[in-house]
Amino acid sequence: MPQSLLDFELDLLLNPTFDLTFDLPLDLTLDLLFDLTLDLPLDLTFDLLFDLTFDLPLYLTLDLLFDLTFDLLFDPTLDLLLDFPLGVIVYATLALTFCLTIVVSNLPFRQPGLPFRIRLRLLIRFGLRVLPHISRHPGIRNASFGWR
């Protein structure tokens, strides 16, 4: 018996063995989330977001949030990074770093603390994904920083 499209999308999004951030292209992930917010009643949309936060393993939730945030900001095909002033990018990077530090530390979450291996992976991933894009920003490329 074929599933409805909505059932398929929900199964795809909530299946904890399927990591959306690695297995789906960004545009499909965004389409999936956008379709769900349009197709579901508002209370179910909030329930879905709540379930994503609390029912999925924490590292899968973080993977999803990190990929959506970083790819939206730093995807070279979107060129959004070039539209932000340098100060906003530095501020956002500091804020993301602060949030990431809180998230990956062993603070008492609803779920137990993350294993060191996963925390290390998230920190390395953060650096590898964000720093190259920031270094290509025109405000940094053209800055002399006092060096001549």
XYZ file of N, CA and C in Angstrom:
444
model
N 0.843 -1.183 0.000
C 0.000 0.000 0.000
C 0.889 1.247 0.000
N 0.784 2.102 -1.005
C 1.667 3.268 -1.073
C 1.363 4.274 0.035
N 2.431 4.896 0.522
C 2.280 5.923 1.548
C 1.875 7.243 0.905
N 1.221 8.073 1.702
C 0.986 9.430 1.219
C 2.314 10.183 1.253
N 2.390 11.268 0.513
C 3.617 12.054 0.467
C 3.966 12.594 1.843
N 2.958 13.036 2.583
C 3.211 13.579 3.915
C 3.762 12.505 4.848
N 3.180 11.293 4.779
C 3.696 10.198 5.605
C 5.145 9.887 5.245
N 5.429 9.894 3.955
C 6.793 9.624 3.509
C 7.749 10.689 4.040
N 7.340 11.973 3.943
C 8.198 13.053 4.418
C 8.443 12.943 5.918
N 7.377 12.632 6.661
C 7.531 12.502 8.109
C 8.443 11.334 8.462
N 8.251 10.205 7.786
C 9.112 9.052 8.048
C 10.564 9.376 7.722
N 10.759 10.068 6.619
C 12.111 10.418 6.201
C 12.768 11.344 7.210
N 12.008 12.308 7.684
C 12.569 13.302 8.588
C 12.818 12.744 9.978
N 11.953 11.858 10.438
C 12.033 11.395 11.820
C 12.749 10.065 11.988
N 13.154 9.439 10.897
C 13.843 8.159 11.003
C 15.244 8.387 11.572
N 15.498 7.934 12.798
C 16.786 8.247 13.428
C 17.972 7.542 12.783
N 17.727 6.530 11.936
C 18.850 5.870 11.274
C 19.249 6.603 9.999
N 18.493 7.613 9.641
C 18.743 8.340 8.397
C 19.166 9.752 8.755
N 20.396 10.112 8.474
C 20.907 11.426 8.829
C 20.700 12.366 7.649
N 19.714 13.229 7.762
C 19.379 14.135 6.659
C 20.550 15.003 6.244
N 21.356 15.407 7.213
C 22.385 16.388 6.905
C 23.493 15.817 6.037
N 23.672 14.498 6.041
C 24.709 13.915 5.202
C 24.145 13.255 3.953
N 22.923 12.762 4.032
C 22.400 11.934 2.953
C 21.513 12.682 1.967
N 21.013 13.828 2.346
C 20.178 14.608 1.430
C 20.893 15.893 1.049
N 20.781 16.317 -0.200
C 21.286 17.640 -0.556
C 20.530 18.727 0.216
N 21.168 19.869 0.384
C 20.564 20.943 1.174
C 19.213 21.368 0.630
N 19.098 21.489 -0.700
C 17.827 21.966 -1.245
C 16.697 20.983 -0.946
N 16.989 19.682 -0.964
C 15.951 18.707 -0.633
C 15.587 18.766 0.841
N 16.583 18.963 1.693
C 16.300 19.080 3.126
C 15.418 20.290 3.391
N 15.769 21.417 2.770
C 14.975 22.630 2.974
C 13.577 22.468 2.395
N 13.487 21.847 1.217
C 12.166 21.597 0.635
C 11.325 20.729 1.554
N 11.955 19.719 2.120
C 11.239 18.815 3.011
C 10.710 19.563 4.229
N 11.567 20.362 4.856
C 11.127 21.112 6.036
C 10.074 22.146 5.664
N 10.262 22.809 4.525
C 9.305 23.826 4.097
C 7.952 23.195 3.787
N 7.978 22.053 3.093
C 6.720 21.364 2.784
C 6.000 20.935 4.047
N 6.756 20.462 5.023
C 6.118 20.026 6.264
C 5.446 21.191 6.976
N 6.080 22.356 6.958
C 5.471 23.496 7.649
C 4.232 23.988 6.917
N 4.169 23.768 5.605
C 2.978 24.192 4.869
C 1.859 23.160 4.945
N 2.238 21.881 4.993
C 1.236 20.818 4.926
C 0.620 20.480 6.273
N 1.361 20.727 7.332
C 0.866 20.354 8.652
C 0.148 21.528 9.307
N -0.860 21.241 10.118
C -1.428 22.317 10.942
C -0.348 22.865 11.879
N -0.539 24.089 12.328
C 0.495 24.761 13.114
C 0.860 23.984 14.372
N -0.149 23.440 15.075
C 0.185 22.716 16.304
C 1.007 21.464 16.013
N 0.735 20.813 14.880
C 1.533 19.640 14.526
C 2.945 20.032 14.110
N 3.078 21.196 13.470
C 4.412 21.670 13.107
C 5.243 21.896 14.355
N 4.647 22.538 15.364
C 5.374 22.747 16.617
C 5.695 21.420 17.291
N 4.735 20.484 17.232
C 4.999 19.162 17.798
C 6.175 18.492 17.090
N 6.220 18.642 15.779
C 7.298 18.033 15.010
C 8.644 18.632 15.402
N 8.698 19.969 15.503
C 9.945 20.614 15.902
C 10.342 20.194 17.313
N 9.362 20.094 18.191
C 9.631 19.653 19.555
C 10.170 18.225 19.552
N 9.551 17.368 18.734
C 10.011 15.983 18.650
C 11.420 15.893 18.077
N 11.712 16.713 17.086
C 13.056 16.708 16.522
C 14.086 17.069 17.577
N 13.714 18.009 18.456
C 14.658 18.451 19.473
C 14.841 17.410 20.568
N 13.762 16.767 20.963
C 13.840 15.927 22.155
C 13.839 14.431 21.874
N 13.314 13.999 20.739
C 13.209 12.561 20.503
C 14.364 11.993 19.688
N 14.923 12.792 18.807
C 16.073 12.311 18.055
C 17.297 12.319 18.953
N 18.278 11.471 18.672
C 19.541 11.592 19.404
C 20.090 13.012 19.249
N 20.710 13.510 20.290
C 21.129 14.910 20.294
C 22.054 15.234 19.134
N 22.973 14.307 18.800
C 23.913 14.633 17.733
C 23.221 14.739 16.379
N 22.133 13.989 16.156
C 21.408 14.124 14.890
C 20.693 15.464 14.816
N 20.112 15.886 15.932
C 19.461 17.196 15.966
C 20.477 18.293 15.694
N 21.650 18.188 16.317
C 22.688 19.196 16.109
C 23.172 19.185 14.671
N 23.353 17.994 14.106
C 23.762 17.913 12.701
C 22.775 18.650 11.807
N 21.494 18.409 12.030
C 20.466 19.046 11.215
C 20.508 20.561 11.371
N 20.569 21.036 12.613
C 20.574 22.473 12.857
C 21.840 23.121 12.319
N 22.997 22.491 12.539
C 24.242 23.066 12.056
C 24.249 23.161 10.538
N 23.840 22.089 9.878
C 23.874 22.111 8.420
C 22.925 23.151 7.853
N 21.728 23.239 8.407
C 20.780 24.227 7.900
C 21.303 25.632 8.127
N 21.858 25.888 9.317
C 22.350 27.229 9.626
C 23.558 27.583 8.780
N 24.575 26.722 8.788
C 25.815 27.048 8.107
C 25.655 27.052 6.596
N 24.897 26.105 6.061
C 24.738 26.069 4.616
C 23.926 27.259 4.121
N 22.940 27.679 4.899
C 22.177 28.854 4.494
C 23.050 30.101 4.505
N 23.928 30.211 5.504
C 24.765 31.407 5.604
C 25.958 31.365 4.664
N 26.551 30.175 4.500
C 27.852 30.113 3.853
C 27.864 29.356 2.531
N 26.719 28.903 2.054
C 26.684 28.198 0.776
C 27.093 29.173 -0.327
N 28.166 28.879 -1.063
C 28.633 29.834 -2.072
C 27.625 30.069 -3.188
N 26.705 29.135 -3.398
C 25.710 29.354 -4.444
C 24.654 30.357 -4.009
N 24.527 30.558 -2.704
C 23.531 31.512 -2.222
C 24.099 32.916 -2.085
N 25.427 33.017 -1.907
C 26.106 34.312 -1.772
C 25.528 35.174 -0.661
N 24.922 34.547 0.346
C 24.387 35.345 1.445
C 25.493 35.965 2.277
N 26.617 35.262 2.375
C 27.711 35.764 3.197
C 28.195 37.117 2.706
N 28.196 37.308 1.399
C 28.701 38.559 0.843
C 27.758 39.722 1.102
N 26.507 39.438 1.445
C 25.541 40.499 1.684
C 25.577 41.027 3.111
N 26.273 40.325 4.014
C 26.326 40.756 5.404
C 27.551 41.626 5.635
N 27.433 42.682 6.439
C 28.631 43.429 6.839
C 29.554 42.534 7.665
N 30.834 42.846 7.637
C 31.809 42.017 8.339
C 31.511 41.944 9.834
N 31.081 43.057 10.430
C 30.789 43.057 11.865
C 29.691 42.080 12.230
N 28.683 41.983 11.375
C 27.587 41.048 11.633
C 28.098 39.612 11.574
N 28.972 39.331 10.610
C 29.503 37.979 10.470
C 30.358 37.607 11.675
N 31.209 38.541 12.119
C 32.046 38.269 13.291
C 31.173 38.061 14.519
N 30.163 38.919 14.687
C 29.262 38.781 15.833
C 28.526 37.445 15.785
N 28.017 37.089 14.611
C 27.291 35.823 14.477
C 28.210 34.636 14.737
N 29.453 34.733 14.283
C 30.404 33.650 14.516
C 30.698 33.491 15.997
N 30.881 34.619 16.692
C 31.114 34.546 18.137
C 29.900 33.965 18.850
N 28.705 34.379 18.421
C 27.489 33.860 19.045
C 27.351 32.360 18.799
N 27.623 31.934 17.558
C 27.558 30.504 17.246
C 28.597 29.719 18.036
N 29.792 30.296 18.180
C 30.836 29.623 18.952
C 30.420 29.474 20.404
N 29.838 30.543 20.962
C 29.377 30.495 22.349
C 28.290 29.435 22.518
N 27.322 29.436 21.594
C 26.245 28.444 21.669
C 26.797 27.034 21.517
N 27.725 26.873 20.584
C 28.305 25.555 20.361
C 29.053 25.078 21.597
N 29.780 25.988 22.251
C 30.508 25.625 23.462
C 29.555 25.139 24.543
N 28.428 25.818 24.676
C 27.436 25.397 25.666
C 26.852 24.039 25.290
N 26.545 23.883 24.010
C 25.885 22.653 23.566
C 26.786 21.443 23.733
N 28.054 21.579 23.364
C 28.921 20.405 23.375
C 29.523 20.130 24.737
N 29.375 21.030 25.677
C 29.856 20.743 27.031
C 28.890 19.779 27.706
N 29.276 19.261 28.823
C 28.453 18.262 29.506
C 27.474 18.913 30.471
N 26.756 19.906 30.013
C 25.714 20.493 30.839
C 24.542 19.526 30.916
N 23.728 19.635 31.968
C 22.630 18.666 32.105
C 21.503 18.934 31.114
N 21.552 18.291 29.972
C 20.465 18.351 29.007
C 19.420 17.319 29.387
N 18.371 17.290 28.634
C 17.372 16.243 28.836
C 17.982 14.873 28.537
N 18.928 14.858 27.613
C 19.644 13.625 27.312
C 21.002 13.691 28.001
N 21.642 12.565 28.231
C 22.946 12.594 28.898
C 23.976 13.333 28.061
N 25.064 13.711 28.704
C 26.118 14.451 28.022
C 26.631 13.715 26.801
N 27.091 14.482 25.842
C 27.605 13.883 24.613
C 28.950 13.214 24.872
N 29.195 12.077 24.244
C 30.523 11.466 24.358
C 31.587 12.402 23.784
N 32.805 12.271 24.293
C 33.894 13.140 23.857
C 34.094 13.061 22.349
N 33.972 11.867 21.782
C 34.178 11.677 20.341
C 33.233 12.556 19.528
N 31.967 12.634 19.959
C 30.984 13.428 19.222
C 31.244 14.916 19.444
N 31.600 15.302 20.690
C 31.902 16.712 20.943
C 33.092 17.166 20.104
N 34.114 16.328 20.029
C 35.288 16.670 19.230
C 34.919 16.783 17.756
N 34.085 15.867 17.284
C 33.653 15.903 15.882
C 32.910 17.199 15.566
N 32.032 17.625 16.490
C 31.270 18.847 16.262
C 32.178 20.071 16.234
N 33.158 20.123 17.133
C 34.071 21.264 17.153
C 34.918 21.315 15.886
N 35.430 20.167 15.466
C 36.224 20.127 14.235
C 35.363 20.515 13.041
N 34.152 19.993 13.017
C 33.241 20.298 11.913
C 32.923 21.790 11.866
N 32.718 22.381 13.032
C 32.440 23.814 13.102
C 33.589 24.599 12.479
N 34.816 24.278 12.893
C 35.964 24.998 12.365
C 36.152 24.805 10.873
N 36.010 23.570 10.419
C 36.230 23.283 9.001
C 35.181 23.921 8.105
N 33.984 24.090 8.627
C 32.912 24.616 7.785
C 32.855 26.134 7.800
N 33.140 26.748 8.937
C 32.918 28.186 9.060
C 34.149 28.995 8.691
N 35.313 28.615 9.202
C 36.495 29.456 9.037
C 36.889 29.697 7.581
N 36.865 28.698 6.697
C 37.229 28.998 5.305
C 36.305 30.023 4.649
N 35.035 29.982 4.987
C 34.098 30.927 4.387
C 34.329 32.337 4.915
N 34.605 32.450 6.194
C 34.863 33.769 6.768
C 36.146 34.344 6.184
N 37.155 33.509 5.981
C 38.421 34.012 5.446
C 38.269 34.506 4.011
N 37.240 34.055 3.293
C 37.025 34.515 1.911
C 36.170 35.778 1.831
N 35.667 36.237 2.983
C 34.816 37.421 2.967
C 35.637 38.632 2.515
N 35.073 39.494 1.640
C 35.834 40.641 1.132
C 36.352 41.549 2.241
N 35.597 41.679 3.326
C 36.047 42.537 4.425
C 37.315 42.033 5.074
N 37.516 40.736 5.074
C 38.741 40.171 5.642
C 39.824 40.098 4.579
N 39.451 39.719 3.368
C 40.443 39.627 2.283
C 41.109 40.968 2.017
N 40.337 42.050 2.090
C 40.870 43.367 1.751
C 41.421 44.111 2.956
N 41.298 43.543 4.147
C 41.793 44.223 5.347
C 43.295 44.030 5.463
N 43.975 45.088 5.886
C 45.427 44.973 6.026
C 45.816 44.565 7.439
N 44.929 44.774 8.418
C 45.215 44.459 9.817
C 46.516 45.105 10.278
N 46.859 46.264 9.693
C 48.060 46.975 10.102
C 49.330 46.469 9.441
N 49.235 45.416 8.629
C 50.429 44.889 7.966
C 50.540 45.512 6.580
N 51.715 45.844 6.200
C 51.937 46.427 4.875
C 52.962 45.625 4.122
